[in-house]
Every structure is written in C-alpha cells, then in structure tokens.
mmCIF file of C-alpha atoms in Angstrom:
data_model
loop_
_atom_site.group_PDB
_atom_site.id
_atom_site.type_symbol
_atom_site.label_atom_id
_atom_site.label_comp_id
_atom_site.label_asym_id
_atom_site.label_seq_id
_atom_site.Cartn_x
_atom_site.Cartn_y
_atom_site.Cartn_z
ATOM 1 C CA MET A 17 -9.979 6.223 22.749
ATOM 2 C CA ASN A 18 -13.804 5.123 21.051
ATOM 3 C CA LYS A 19 -14.141 2.900 18.002
ATOM 4 C CA ARG A 20 -14.966 5.898 15.546
ATOM 5 C CA ARG A 21 -12.004 7.761 16.454
ATOM 6 C CA ARG A 22 -9.358 4.993 16.152
ATOM 7 C CA TYR A 23 -10.630 4.606 12.324
ATOM 8 C CA ASP A 24 -10.150 8.026 11.645
ATOM 9 C CA MET A 25 -6.700 7.127 11.995
ATOM 10 C CA VAL A 26 -6.917 4.932 8.785
ATOM 11 C CA ALA A 27 -6.503 7.843 6.293
ATOM 12 C CA ASN A 28 -3.933 6.898 3.467
ATOM 13 C CA VAL A 29 -3.644 3.648 2.246
ATOM 14 C CA PHE A 30 -0.464 2.659 -0.409
ATOM 15 C CA VAL A 31 -0.682 -0.445 -2.376
ATOM 16 C CA ILE A 32 2.850 -1.343 -3.989
ATOM 17 C CA GLY A 33 1.996 -3.667 -6.901
ATOM 18 C CA LEU A 34 -1.128 -2.988 -8.424
ATOM 19 C CA GLY A 35 -2.032 -6.505 -10.388
ATOM 20 C CA LEU A 36 -5.011 -8.727 -9.540
ATOM 21 C CA ILE A 37 -4.601 -8.672 -6.151
ATOM 22 C CA GLY A 38 -3.197 -5.119 -5.283
ATOM 23 C CA GLY A 39 -5.827 -3.839 -7.724
ATOM 24 C CA SER A 40 -8.817 -5.970 -6.187
ATOM 25 C CA LEU A 41 -7.883 -4.325 -2.623
ATOM 26 C CA GLY A 42 -7.383 -0.806 -4.106
ATOM 27 C CA LEU A 43 -11.168 -1.248 -5.509
ATOM 28 C CA ALA A 44 -12.559 -2.881 -2.218
ATOM 29 C CA LEU A 45 -11.161 -0.412 0.037
ATOM 30 C CA ARG A 46 -11.636 2.751 -2.017
ATOM 31 C CA GLY A 47 -14.851 4.463 -0.719
ATOM 32 C CA THR A 48 -14.613 2.435 2.711
ATOM 33 C CA ARG A 49 -15.416 4.843 5.981
ATOM 34 C CA PRO A 50 -12.104 4.956 7.470
ATOM 35 C CA VAL A 51 -9.886 5.197 4.022
ATOM 36 C CA LYS A 52 -9.473 8.863 2.988
ATOM 37 C CA THR A 53 -6.898 8.157 0.024
ATOM 38 C CA VAL A 54 -5.646 5.179 -1.879
ATOM 39 C CA ASN A 55 -2.650 5.850 -3.216
ATOM 40 C CA GLY A 56 -0.642 2.961 -5.456
ATOM 41 C CA PHE A 57 2.541 2.130 -7.251
ATOM 42 C CA ASP A 58 3.512 -0.611 -9.812
ATOM 43 C CA ILE A 59 6.781 -1.067 -11.799
ATOM 44 C CA ASP A 60 4.856 -1.485 -14.896
ATOM 45 C CA PRO A 61 3.165 1.798 -16.589
ATOM 46 C CA GLN A 62 0.541 -0.178 -17.842
ATOM 47 C CA THR A 63 -1.027 -1.896 -15.057
ATOM 48 C CA LEU A 64 -0.832 1.585 -12.913
ATOM 49 C CA GLN A 65 -2.283 3.116 -15.926
ATOM 50 C CA GLN A 66 -5.169 0.259 -15.759
ATOM 51 C CA ALA A 67 -5.658 0.766 -11.921
ATOM 52 C CA LEU A 68 -5.977 4.381 -12.312
ATOM 53 C CA GLN A 69 -8.881 4.011 -15.223
ATOM 54 C CA ILE A 70 -10.900 1.369 -13.507
ATOM 55 C CA GLY A 71 -11.061 3.203 -10.055
ATOM 56 C CA ALA A 72 -8.266 0.956 -8.144
ATOM 57 C CA ILE A 73 -6.585 3.762 -6.651
ATOM 58 C CA ASP A 74 -6.867 7.845 -6.631
ATOM 59 C CA ALA A 75 -3.571 8.562 -7.942
ATOM 60 C CA GLY A 76 -0.170 6.720 -8.878
ATOM 61 C CA VAL A 77 2.756 7.725 -6.642
ATOM 62 C CA THR A 78 6.215 6.859 -6.364
ATOM 63 C CA LEU A 79 7.421 4.497 -3.538
ATOM 64 C CA THR A 80 9.191 7.076 -1.250
ATOM 65 C CA VAL A 81 6.253 9.766 -1.625
ATOM 66 C CA GLY A 82 3.860 6.795 -1.153
ATOM 67 C CA ALA A 83 5.415 5.494 1.850
ATOM 68 C CA ALA A 84 6.035 9.234 3.961
ATOM 69 C CA GLU A 85 2.290 9.906 3.126
ATOM 70 C CA ALA A 86 0.690 6.336 4.075
ATOM 71 C CA ASP A 87 -1.098 4.836 7.312
ATOM 72 C CA VAL A 88 -1.394 1.656 5.754
ATOM 73 C CA ILE A 89 1.138 0.048 3.090
ATOM 74 C CA ILE A 90 -0.179 -3.073 1.250
ATOM 75 C CA ILE A 91 2.885 -4.831 -0.305
ATOM 76 C CA CYS A 92 1.416 -6.882 -3.276
ATOM 77 C CA ALA A 93 4.508 -7.446 -5.033
ATOM 78 C CA PRO A 94 6.256 -11.001 -5.881
ATOM 79 C CA LEU A 95 8.242 -11.759 -2.953
ATOM 80 C CA ARG A 96 11.456 -11.722 -4.600
ATOM 81 C CA PHE A 97 10.915 -7.916 -4.906
ATOM 82 C CA TYR A 98 10.189 -7.159 -0.990
ATOM 83 C CA PRO A 99 13.986 -6.528 -0.210
ATOM 84 C CA GLY A 100 14.405 -3.869 -2.541
ATOM 85 C CA ILE A 101 11.066 -2.393 -1.258
ATOM 86 C CA ILE A 102 11.209 -2.501 1.979
ATOM 87 C CA GLU A 103 14.840 -1.118 1.458
ATOM 88 C CA GLU A 104 13.575 1.452 -0.205
ATOM 89 C CA ILE A 105 10.346 2.489 1.966
ATOM 90 C CA LYS A 106 11.894 2.052 5.513
ATOM 91 C CA PRO A 107 13.353 5.529 5.683
ATOM 92 C CA TYR A 108 10.187 7.209 4.964
ATOM 93 C CA LEU A 109 7.854 5.546 6.974
ATOM 94 C CA LYS A 110 5.568 7.763 9.499
ATOM 95 C CA PRO A 111 5.460 6.926 13.227
ATOM 96 C CA GLY A 112 2.483 4.324 13.674
ATOM 97 C CA CYS A 113 2.763 3.261 9.954
ATOM 98 C CA ILE A 114 1.029 -0.026 9.767
ATOM 99 C CA VAL A 115 2.854 -2.420 6.748
ATOM 100 C CA THR A 116 1.736 -5.503 5.611
ATOM 101 C CA ASP A 117 1.749 -7.711 2.648
ATOM 102 C CA VAL A 118 -0.049 -10.346 0.755
ATOM 103 C CA GLY A 119 2.735 -13.069 0.399
ATOM 104 C CA SER A 120 2.650 -16.280 1.422
ATOM 105 C CA THR A 121 5.462 -16.508 3.678
ATOM 106 C CA LYS A 122 6.078 -14.352 6.992
ATOM 107 C CA GLN A 123 9.151 -15.368 8.348
ATOM 108 C CA PRO A 124 11.541 -13.829 5.863
ATOM 109 C CA VAL A 125 9.608 -10.553 5.463
ATOM 110 C CA MET A 126 10.003 -10.189 9.353
ATOM 111 C CA GLN A 127 13.606 -10.542 9.073
ATOM 112 C CA LEU A 128 13.694 -7.390 6.563
ATOM 113 C CA PHE A 129 12.502 -5.269 9.515
#
C-alpha cells in the first residue's frame, strides 16, 4: 500500500467534546488532505452551536451516529466521562476505527476497551 492510499482511509473524523481542545482540533483538521468530514458531539448545545458557527465541525451528530460513521474518533471530554462515552460508542465502531483521546492518563482508558 502506498502512502497516498493509506491517507485515503482517514476520511471521517469524529470529535467528542468541542471545548477549547476539541474545537481547536476540529479547526486544525478541517481542510487537511486526508480528512473528508469532521463531525462533532458535545453535551452542551451552546458549545456544539459555537463549534458549527466557527467552522470547527461539518455537522453535529449523536454519539452513536458519529461512532458508526467515523474512521478516527478523538475523545476530548473530561476523563470522568470516558467510561460512559466508551460504553455508548463501542458497539458502533467500524472495524479498523482508531479511537484516541487527549486525556492525561492512559492506563484507565485502555482498561475500558
């Protein structure tokens, strides 16, 4: 597989948590070559609306829809919400989907999978 082909596989990114970090990631990812769409979810409707207004995401979606469509998922929520988020998205993940996070600790997160 050549390098260009590998990048084609990263088409749909789903950002969970659209505050300062998630919104900034969305803005950075929008328009980059391997990314086709950046969808987002936030529990706060105002934060979601702001992310849409500034162009950080293409669309706001539910956790399950976002997970089902994503090639890459980036969790940008507070660590205390990770267990619930992962429990909700896990059944909907596509084979080969990459799930990553911006949290400071990894061991507890790894145990959730």
